[in-house]
Amino acid sequence: MKARIFQKPKNAMQSGRAGTQRWMLEFAPAEARKADPLMGWAGSGDTRRQLRLSFASRDEALAYAARNGIEAEVVPTPERKLKIQAYADNFR
């Protein structure tokens, strides 16, 4: 079992940062998705793909993975780059 541990990024469509401090553990897909012959929807038999665990810290997520024998990779959080500009800058 492989998994990745990461922090959820801020939604680009909203200004709030609620839920971005939590660390998520998400399993890697075990099998590829395939089209359903009847409906054409993409799906697979991998039920772990639906599972997403939330933790308060990175250390808690790593401890959970170690306790349950999950091979986990920590994805570093990208640095936020702010582009501060005023409305008047649009008319320069």
PDB file of N, CA and C in Angstrom:
ATOM      1  N   MET A   1       0.840  -1.185   0.000  1.00  0.00           N
ATOM      2  CA  MET A   1       0.000   0.000   0.000  1.00  0.00           C
ATOM      3  C   MET A   1       0.879   1.241   0.000  1.00  0.00           C
ATOM      4  N   LYS A   2       0.653   2.103  -0.934  1.00  0.00           N
ATOM      5  CA  LYS A   2       1.358   3.372  -0.986  1.00  0.00           C
ATOM      6  C   LYS A   2       0.364   4.488  -0.758  1.00  0.00           C
ATOM      7  N   ALA A   3       0.831   5.538  -0.100  1.00  0.00           N
ATOM      8  CA  ALA A   3      -0.025   6.681   0.182  1.00  0.00           C
ATOM      9  C   ALA A   3       0.816   7.944   0.138  1.00  0.00           C
ATOM     10  N   ARG A   4       0.139   9.082   0.037  1.00  0.00           N
ATOM     11  CA  ARG A   4       0.836  10.368   0.102  1.00  0.00           C
ATOM     12  C   ARG A   4       0.201  11.194   1.207  1.00  0.00           C
ATOM     13  N   ILE A   5       1.051  11.955   1.885  1.00  0.00           N
ATOM     14  CA  ILE A   5       0.618  12.829   2.967  1.00  0.00           C
ATOM     15  C   ILE A   5       0.883  14.253   2.511  1.00  0.00           C
ATOM     16  N   PHE A   6      -0.146  15.092   2.550  1.00  0.00           N
ATOM     17  CA  PHE A   6      -0.023  16.450   2.036  1.00  0.00           C
ATOM     18  C   PHE A   6      -0.982  17.374   2.766  1.00  0.00           C
ATOM     19  N   GLN A   7      -0.761  18.682   2.591  1.00  0.00           N
ATOM     20  CA  GLN A   7      -1.695  19.674   3.097  1.00  0.00           C
ATOM     21  C   GLN A   7      -2.555  20.134   1.939  1.00  0.00           C
ATOM     22  N   LYS A   8      -3.848  20.246   2.182  1.00  0.00           N
ATOM     23  CA  LYS A   8      -4.781  20.663   1.143  1.00  0.00           C
ATOM     24  C   LYS A   8      -4.532  22.128   0.790  1.00  0.00           C
ATOM     25  N   PRO A   9      -4.394  22.476  -0.478  1.00  0.00           N
ATOM     26  CA  PRO A   9      -4.188  23.882  -0.846  1.00  0.00           C
ATOM     27  C   PRO A   9      -5.473  24.690  -0.738  1.00  0.00           C
ATOM     28  N   LYS A  10      -5.322  25.987  -0.699  1.00  0.00           N
ATOM     29  CA  LYS A  10      -6.468  26.886  -0.647  1.00  0.00           C
ATOM     30  C   LYS A  10      -7.204  26.845  -1.977  1.00  0.00           C
ATOM     31  N   ASN A  11      -8.507  26.890  -1.912  1.00  0.00           N
ATOM     32  CA  ASN A  11      -9.318  26.927  -3.117  1.00  0.00           C
ATOM     33  C   ASN A  11      -9.108  28.267  -3.824  1.00  0.00           C
ATOM     34  N   ALA A  12      -8.799  28.259  -5.096  1.00  0.00           N
ATOM     35  CA  ALA A  12      -8.532  29.488  -5.827  1.00  0.00           C
ATOM     36  C   ALA A  12      -9.787  30.325  -6.053  1.00  0.00           C
ATOM     37  N   MET A  13     -10.940  29.721  -5.912  1.00  0.00           N
ATOM     38  CA  MET A  13     -12.182  30.444  -6.163  1.00  0.00           C
ATOM     39  C   MET A  13     -12.747  31.120  -4.918  1.00  0.00           C
ATOM     40  N   GLN A  14     -12.131  30.880  -3.762  1.00  0.00           N
ATOM     41  CA  GLN A  14     -12.625  31.476  -2.526  1.00  0.00           C
ATOM     42  C   GLN A  14     -11.470  32.124  -1.774  1.00  0.00           C
ATOM     43  N   SER A  15     -11.782  33.114  -0.955  1.00  0.00           N
ATOM     44  CA  SER A  15     -10.728  33.830  -0.248  1.00  0.00           C
ATOM     45  C   SER A  15     -10.346  33.172   1.063  1.00  0.00           C
ATOM     46  N   GLY A  16     -11.195  32.345   1.637  1.00  0.00           N
ATOM     47  CA  GLY A  16     -10.923  31.738   2.936  1.00  0.00           C
ATOM     48  C   GLY A  16      -9.910  30.623   2.863  1.00  0.00           C
ATOM     49  N   ARG A  17      -9.275  30.355   4.004  1.00  0.00           N
ATOM     50  CA  ARG A  17      -8.277  29.286   4.073  1.00  0.00           C
ATOM     51  C   ARG A  17      -8.694  28.207   5.061  1.00  0.00           C
ATOM     52  N   ALA A  18      -9.977  28.013   5.237  1.00  0.00           N
ATOM     53  CA  ALA A  18     -10.469  26.998   6.173  1.00  0.00           C
ATOM     54  C   ALA A  18     -10.086  25.606   5.684  1.00  0.00           C
ATOM     55  N   GLY A  19      -9.571  24.795   6.591  1.00  0.00           N
ATOM     56  CA  GLY A  19      -9.216  23.418   6.254  1.00  0.00           C
ATOM     57  C   GLY A  19      -7.858  23.258   5.618  1.00  0.00           C
ATOM     58  N   THR A  20      -7.102  24.335   5.426  1.00  0.00           N
ATOM     59  CA  THR A  20      -5.798  24.211   4.782  1.00  0.00           C
ATOM     60  C   THR A  20      -4.704  23.843   5.764  1.00  0.00           C
ATOM     61  N   GLN A  21      -4.985  23.900   7.071  1.00  0.00           N
ATOM     62  CA  GLN A  21      -3.980  23.544   8.073  1.00  0.00           C
ATOM     63  C   GLN A  21      -3.982  22.044   8.363  1.00  0.00           C
ATOM     64  N   ARG A  22      -4.977  21.321   7.903  1.00  0.00           N
ATOM     65  CA  ARG A  22      -5.081  19.879   8.132  1.00  0.00           C
ATOM     66  C   ARG A  22      -4.167  19.128   7.166  1.00  0.00           C
ATOM     67  N   TRP A  23      -3.662  17.988   7.604  1.00  0.00           N
ATOM     68  CA  TRP A  23      -2.843  17.114   6.765  1.00  0.00           C
ATOM     69  C   TRP A  23      -3.704  15.942   6.322  1.00  0.00           C
ATOM     70  N   MET A  24      -3.609  15.582   5.058  1.00  0.00           N
ATOM     71  CA  MET A  24      -4.424  14.522   4.478  1.00  0.00           C
ATOM     72  C   MET A  24      -3.542  13.312   4.124  1.00  0.00           C
ATOM     73  N   LEU A  25      -4.083  12.126   4.317  1.00  0.00           N
ATOM     74  CA  LEU A  25      -3.444  10.898   3.865  1.00  0.00           C
ATOM     75  C   LEU A  25      -4.354  10.305   2.801  1.00  0.00           C
ATOM     76  N   GLU A  26      -3.809  10.154   1.600  1.00  0.00           N
ATOM     77  CA  GLU A  26      -4.588   9.679   0.456  1.00  0.00           C
ATOM     78  C   GLU A  26      -3.837   8.527  -0.195  1.00  0.00           C
ATOM     79  N   PHE A  27      -4.530   7.441  -0.470  1.00  0.00           N
ATOM     80  CA  PHE A  27      -3.900   6.260  -1.051  1.00  0.00           C
ATOM     81  C   PHE A  27      -3.689   6.426  -2.555  1.00  0.00           C
ATOM     82  N   ALA A  28      -2.600   5.859  -3.045  1.00  0.00           N
ATOM     83  CA  ALA A  28      -2.320   5.851  -4.476  1.00  0.00           C
ATOM     84  C   ALA A  28      -3.241   4.830  -5.144  1.00  0.00           C
ATOM     85  N   PRO A  29      -3.641   5.083  -6.384  1.00  0.00           N
ATOM     86  CA  PRO A  29      -4.533   4.127  -7.060  1.00  0.00           C
ATOM     87  C   PRO A  29      -3.836   2.785  -7.288  1.00  0.00           C
ATOM     88  N   ALA A  30      -4.533   1.699  -6.963  1.00  0.00           N
ATOM     89  CA  ALA A  30      -3.978   0.354  -7.118  1.00  0.00           C
ATOM     90  C   ALA A  30      -4.202  -0.176  -8.539  1.00  0.00           C
ATOM     91  N   GLU A  31      -5.233   0.317  -9.198  1.00  0.00           N
ATOM     92  CA  GLU A  31      -5.503  -0.124 -10.575  1.00  0.00           C
ATOM     93  C   GLU A  31      -6.031   1.061 -11.378  1.00  0.00           C
ATOM     94  N   ALA A  32      -5.876   0.970 -12.668  1.00  0.00           N
ATOM     95  CA  ALA A  32      -6.303   2.061 -13.559  1.00  0.00           C
ATOM     96  C   ALA A  32      -7.823   2.090 -13.674  1.00  0.00           C
ATOM     97  N   ARG A  33      -8.339   3.272 -13.935  1.00  0.00           N
ATOM     98  CA  ARG A  33      -9.785   3.403 -14.180  1.00  0.00           C
ATOM     99  C   ARG A  33     -10.102   2.907 -15.586  1.00  0.00           C
ATOM    100  N   LYS A  34     -11.295   2.386 -15.733  1.00  0.00           N
ATOM    101  CA  LYS A  34     -11.725   1.926 -17.058  1.00  0.00           C
ATOM    102  C   LYS A  34     -13.180   2.335 -17.258  1.00  0.00           C
ATOM    103  N   ALA A  35     -13.576   2.451 -18.490  1.00  0.00           N
ATOM    104  CA  ALA A  35     -14.936   2.863 -18.817  1.00  0.00           C
ATOM    105  C   ALA A  35     -15.902   1.703 -18.594  1.00  0.00           C
ATOM    106  N   ASP A  36     -17.025   1.996 -17.972  1.00  0.00           N
ATOM    107  CA  ASP A  36     -18.074   1.009 -17.768  1.00  0.00           C
ATOM    108  C   ASP A  36     -18.722   0.704 -19.120  1.00  0.00           C
ATOM    109  N   PRO A  37     -18.879  -0.569 -19.478  1.00  0.00           N
ATOM    110  CA  PRO A  37     -19.432  -0.877 -20.798  1.00  0.00           C
ATOM    111  C   PRO A  37     -20.879  -0.414 -20.999  1.00  0.00           C
ATOM    112  N   LEU A  38     -21.666  -0.364 -19.946  1.00  0.00           N
ATOM    113  CA  LEU A  38     -23.066   0.006 -20.080  1.00  0.00           C
ATOM    114  C   LEU A  38     -23.255   1.521 -20.114  1.00  0.00           C
ATOM    115  N   MET A  39     -22.726   2.233 -19.129  1.00  0.00           N
ATOM    116  CA  MET A  39     -22.973   3.671 -19.004  1.00  0.00           C
ATOM    117  C   MET A  39     -21.834   4.533 -19.546  1.00  0.00           C
ATOM    118  N   GLY A  40     -20.619   3.970 -19.605  1.00  0.00           N
ATOM    119  CA  GLY A  40     -19.492   4.743 -20.087  1.00  0.00           C
ATOM    120  C   GLY A  40     -18.802   5.557 -19.008  1.00  0.00           C
ATOM    121  N   TRP A  41     -19.228   5.437 -17.743  1.00  0.00           N
ATOM    122  CA  TRP A  41     -18.597   6.162 -16.656  1.00  0.00           C
ATOM    123  C   TRP A  41     -17.244   5.533 -16.336  1.00  0.00           C
ATOM    124  N   ALA A  42     -16.307   6.360 -15.895  1.00  0.00           N
ATOM    125  CA  ALA A  42     -14.999   5.838 -15.506  1.00  0.00           C
ATOM    126  C   ALA A  42     -15.088   5.315 -14.082  1.00  0.00           C
ATOM    127  N   GLY A  43     -14.518   4.152 -13.847  1.00  0.00           N
ATOM    128  CA  GLY A  43     -14.540   3.567 -12.513  1.00  0.00           C
ATOM    129  C   GLY A  43     -13.513   2.459 -12.391  1.00  0.00           C
ATOM    130  N   SER A  44     -13.329   1.991 -11.167  1.00  0.00           N
ATOM    131  CA  SER A  44     -12.413   0.882 -10.926  1.00  0.00           C
ATOM    132  C   SER A  44     -12.884   0.114  -9.697  1.00  0.00           C
ATOM    133  N   GLY A  45     -12.252  -0.996  -9.432  1.00  0.00           N
ATOM    134  CA  GLY A  45     -12.603  -1.806  -8.277  1.00  0.00           C
ATOM    135  C   GLY A  45     -11.814  -1.434  -7.039  1.00  0.00           C
ATOM    136  N   ASP A  46     -11.017  -0.394  -7.119  1.00  0.00           N
ATOM    137  CA  ASP A  46     -10.164   0.024  -6.011  1.00  0.00           C
ATOM    138  C   ASP A  46     -10.968   0.895  -5.043  1.00  0.00           C
ATOM    139  N   THR A  47     -11.339   0.345  -3.884  1.00  0.00           N
ATOM    140  CA  THR A  47     -12.148   1.097  -2.925  1.00  0.00           C
ATOM    141  C   THR A  47     -11.314   2.025  -2.044  1.00  0.00           C
ATOM    142  N   ARG A  48     -10.004   1.792  -1.945  1.00  0.00           N
ATOM    143  CA  ARG A  48      -9.169   2.683  -1.132  1.00  0.00           C
ATOM    144  C   ARG A  48      -9.046   4.067  -1.764  1.00  0.00           C
ATOM    145  N   ARG A  49      -9.339   4.174  -3.029  1.00  0.00           N
ATOM    146  CA  ARG A  49      -9.254   5.466  -3.711  1.00  0.00           C
ATOM    147  C   ARG A  49     -10.291   6.456  -3.158  1.00  0.00           C
ATOM    148  N   GLN A  50     -11.352   5.941  -2.574  1.00  0.00           N
ATOM    149  CA  GLN A  50     -12.412   6.776  -2.015  1.00  0.00           C
ATOM    150  C   GLN A  50     -12.066   7.268  -0.610  1.00  0.00           C
ATOM    151  N   LEU A  51     -11.051   6.705   0.000  1.00  0.00           N
ATOM    152  CA  LEU A  51     -10.704   6.999   1.383  1.00  0.00           C
ATOM    153  C   LEU A  51      -9.703   8.139   1.466  1.00  0.00           C
ATOM    154  N   ARG A  52     -10.016   9.140   2.288  1.00  0.00           N
ATOM    155  CA  ARG A  52      -9.111  10.264   2.532  1.00  0.00           C
ATOM    156  C   ARG A  52      -9.170  10.573   4.021  1.00  0.00           C
ATOM    157  N   LEU A  53      -8.038  10.376   4.713  1.00  0.00           N
ATOM    158  CA  LEU A  53      -7.978  10.588   6.158  1.00  0.00           C
ATOM    159  C   LEU A  53      -7.394  11.955   6.461  1.00  0.00           C
ATOM    160  N   SER A  54      -7.905  12.592   7.513  1.00  0.00           N
ATOM    161  CA  SER A  54      -7.482  13.931   7.894  1.00  0.00           C
ATOM    162  C   SER A  54      -6.806  13.888   9.265  1.00  0.00           C
ATOM    163  N   PHE A  55      -5.688  14.621   9.410  1.00  0.00           N
ATOM    164  CA  PHE A  55      -4.936  14.666  10.659  1.00  0.00           C
ATOM    165  C   PHE A  55      -4.600  16.109  10.994  1.00  0.00           C
ATOM    166  N   ALA A  56      -4.382  16.374  12.292  1.00  0.00           N
ATOM    167  CA  ALA A  56      -4.066  17.728  12.740  1.00  0.00           C
ATOM    168  C   ALA A  56      -2.616  18.108  12.434  1.00  0.00           C
ATOM    169  N   SER A  57      -1.715  17.124  12.363  1.00  0.00           N
ATOM    170  CA  SER A  57      -0.310  17.439  12.093  1.00  0.00           C
ATOM    171  C   SER A  57       0.297  16.374  11.183  1.00  0.00           C
ATOM    172  N   ARG A  58       1.440  16.721  10.619  1.00  0.00           N
ATOM    173  CA  ARG A  58       2.164  15.804   9.739  1.00  0.00           C
ATOM    174  C   ARG A  58       2.658  14.595  10.530  1.00  0.00           C
ATOM    175  N   ASP A  59       3.104  14.833  11.777  1.00  0.00           N
ATOM    176  CA  ASP A  59       3.612  13.749  12.612  1.00  0.00           C
ATOM    177  C   ASP A  59       2.522  12.732  12.942  1.00  0.00           C
ATOM    178  N   GLU A  60       1.299  13.194  13.166  1.00  0.00           N
ATOM    179  CA  GLU A  60       0.192  12.273  13.423  1.00  0.00           C
ATOM    180  C   GLU A  60      -0.071  11.392  12.208  1.00  0.00           C
ATOM    181  N   ALA A  61      -0.021  11.977  11.029  1.00  0.00           N
ATOM    182  CA  ALA A  61      -0.255  11.213   9.800  1.00  0.00           C
ATOM    183  C   ALA A  61       0.852  10.185   9.588  1.00  0.00           C
ATOM    184  N   LEU A  62       2.102  10.575   9.831  1.00  0.00           N
ATOM    185  CA  LEU A  62       3.216   9.639   9.687  1.00  0.00           C
ATOM    186  C   LEU A  62       3.131   8.514  10.713  1.00  0.00           C
ATOM    187  N   ALA A  63       2.721   8.839  11.949  1.00  0.00           N
ATOM    188  CA  ALA A  63       2.583   7.815  12.979  1.00  0.00           C
ATOM    189  C   ALA A  63       1.477   6.821  12.610  1.00  0.00           C
ATOM    190  N   TYR A  64       0.367   7.313  12.068  1.00  0.00           N
ATOM    191  CA  TYR A  64      -0.722   6.432  11.635  1.00  0.00           C
ATOM    192  C   TYR A  64      -0.237   5.496  10.524  1.00  0.00           C
ATOM    193  N   ALA A  65       0.503   6.048   9.569  1.00  0.00           N
ATOM    194  CA  ALA A  65       1.009   5.229   8.463  1.00  0.00           C
ATOM    195  C   ALA A  65       1.976   4.168   8.967  1.00  0.00           C
ATOM    196  N   ALA A  66       2.858   4.531   9.883  1.00  0.00           N
ATOM    197  CA  ALA A  66       3.815   3.566  10.425  1.00  0.00           C
ATOM    198  C   ALA A  66       3.102   2.485  11.231  1.00  0.00           C
ATOM    199  N   ARG A  67       2.095   2.862  12.016  1.00  0.00           N
ATOM    200  CA  ARG A  67       1.338   1.920  12.841  1.00  0.00           C
ATOM    201  C   ARG A  67       0.598   0.886  11.998  1.00  0.00           C
ATOM    202  N   ASN A  68       0.132   1.308  10.817  1.00  0.00           N
ATOM    203  CA  ASN A  68      -0.664   0.419   9.975  1.00  0.00           C
ATOM    204  C   ASN A  68       0.115  -0.167   8.796  1.00  0.00           C
ATOM    205  N   GLY A  69       1.423   0.023   8.774  1.00  0.00           N
ATOM    206  CA  GLY A  69       2.256  -0.569   7.728  1.00  0.00           C
ATOM    207  C   GLY A  69       2.025   0.021   6.350  1.00  0.00           C
ATOM    208  N   ILE A  70       1.725   1.317   6.296  1.00  0.00           N
ATOM    209  CA  ILE A  70       1.474   1.998   5.031  1.00  0.00           C
ATOM    210  C   ILE A  70       2.735   2.734   4.614  1.00  0.00           C
ATOM    211  N   GLU A  71       3.178   2.505   3.408  1.00  0.00           N
ATOM    212  CA  GLU A  71       4.343   3.204   2.873  1.00  0.00           C
ATOM    213  C   GLU A  71       3.881   4.596   2.432  1.00  0.00           C
ATOM    214  N   ALA A  72       4.303   5.621   3.175  1.00  0.00           N
ATOM    215  CA  ALA A  72       3.804   6.975   2.934  1.00  0.00           C
ATOM    216  C   ALA A  72       4.913   7.900   2.460  1.00  0.00           C
ATOM    217  N   GLU A  73       4.545   8.779   1.553  1.00  0.00           N
ATOM    218  CA  GLU A  73       5.451   9.805   1.025  1.00  0.00           C
ATOM    219  C   GLU A  73       4.865  11.158   1.406  1.00  0.00           C
ATOM    220  N   VAL A  74       5.689  12.011   2.014  1.00  0.00           N
ATOM    221  CA  VAL A  74       5.240  13.344   2.414  1.00  0.00           C
ATOM    222  C   VAL A  74       5.507  14.314   1.271  1.00  0.00           C
ATOM    223  N   VAL A  75       4.463  14.952   0.799  1.00  0.00           N
ATOM    224  CA  VAL A  75       4.581  15.951  -0.265  1.00  0.00           C
ATOM    225  C   VAL A  75       4.672  17.320   0.415  1.00  0.00           C
ATOM    226  N   PRO A  76       5.782  18.044   0.223  1.00  0.00           N
ATOM    227  CA  PRO A  76       5.923  19.337   0.907  1.00  0.00           C
ATOM    228  C   PRO A  76       4.894  20.350   0.410  1.00  0.00           C
ATOM    229  N   THR A  77       4.510  21.226   1.326  1.00  0.00           N
ATOM    230  CA  THR A  77       3.534  22.266   1.000  1.00  0.00           C
ATOM    231  C   THR A  77       4.226  23.356   0.193  1.00  0.00           C
ATOM    232  N   PRO A  78       3.685  23.725  -0.962  1.00  0.00           N
ATOM    233  CA  PRO A  78       4.323  24.789  -1.750  1.00  0.00           C
ATOM    234  C   PRO A  78       4.205  26.138  -1.030  1.00  0.00           C
ATOM    235  N   GLU A  79       5.212  26.961  -1.207  1.00  0.00           N
ATOM    236  CA  GLU A  79       5.217  28.276  -0.573  1.00  0.00           C
ATOM    237  C   GLU A  79       4.204  29.181  -1.244  1.00  0.00           C
ATOM    238  N   ARG A  80       3.459  29.926  -0.424  1.00  0.00           N
ATOM    239  CA  ARG A  80       2.467  30.850  -0.971  1.00  0.00           C
ATOM    240  C   ARG A  80       3.169  32.069  -1.542  1.00  0.00           C
ATOM    241  N   LYS A  81       2.802  32.440  -2.741  1.00  0.00           N
ATOM    242  CA  LYS A  81       3.361  33.620  -3.383  1.00  0.00           C
ATOM    243  C   LYS A  81       2.236  34.633  -3.553  1.00  0.00           C
ATOM    244  N   LEU A  82       2.340  35.724  -2.841  1.00  0.00           N
ATOM    245  CA  LEU A  82       1.307  36.747  -2.909  1.00  0.00           C
ATOM    246  C   LEU A  82       1.692  37.820  -3.913  1.00  0.00           C
ATOM    247  N   LYS A  83       0.758  38.198  -4.735  1.00  0.00           N
ATOM    248  CA  LYS A  83       0.951  39.292  -5.676  1.00  0.00           C
ATOM    249  C   LYS A  83       0.079  40.442  -5.181  1.00  0.00           C
ATOM    250  N   ILE A  84       0.687  41.323  -4.393  1.00  0.00           N
ATOM    251  CA  ILE A  84      -0.063  42.415  -3.792  1.00  0.00           C
ATOM    252  C   ILE A  84      -0.119  43.569  -4.775  1.00  0.00           C
ATOM    253  N   GLN A  85      -1.324  43.972  -5.104  1.00  0.00           N
ATOM    254  CA  GLN A  85      -1.492  45.101  -5.997  1.00  0.00           C
ATOM    255  C   GLN A  85      -2.791  45.822  -5.648  1.00  0.00           C
ATOM    256  N   ALA A  86      -2.826  47.064  -5.957  1.00  0.00           N
ATOM    257  CA  ALA A  86      -4.002  47.884  -5.692  1.00  0.00           C
ATOM    258  C   ALA A  86      -4.850  47.978  -6.963  1.00  0.00           C
ATOM    259  N   TYR A  87      -6.098  48.362  -6.791  1.00  0.00           N
ATOM    260  CA  TYR A  87      -7.000  48.516  -7.928  1.00  0.00           C
ATOM    261  C   TYR A  87      -6.481  49.585  -8.882  1.00  0.00           C
ATOM    262  N   ALA A  88      -5.814  50.620  -8.339  1.00  0.00           N
ATOM    263  CA  ALA A  88      -5.297  51.708  -9.170  1.00  0.00           C
ATOM    264  C   ALA A  88      -4.182  51.235 -10.099  1.00  0.00           C
ATOM    265  N   ASP A  89      -3.538  50.105  -9.771  1.00  0.00           N
ATOM    266  CA  ASP A  89      -2.480  49.593 -10.641  1.00  0.00           C
ATOM    267  C   ASP A  89      -3.014  49.138 -11.997  1.00  0.00           C
ATOM    268  N   ASN A  90      -4.295  48.891 -12.110  1.00  0.00           N
ATOM    269  CA  ASN A  90      -4.883  48.486 -13.385  1.00  0.00           C
ATOM    270  C   ASN A  90      -4.876  49.631 -14.405  1.00  0.00           C
ATOM    271  N   PHE A  91      -4.716  50.861 -13.957  1.00  0.00           N
ATOM    272  CA  PHE A  91      -4.815  52.028 -14.846  1.00  0.00           C
ATOM    273  C   PHE A  91      -3.483  52.706 -15.076  1.00  0.00           C
ATOM    274  N   ARG A  92      -2.386  52.068 -14.758  1.00  0.00           N
ATOM    275  CA  ARG A  92      -1.053  52.649 -14.994  1.00  0.00           C
ATOM    276  C   ARG A  92      -0.657  52.558 -16.424  1.00  0.00           C
TER     277      ARG A  92
END
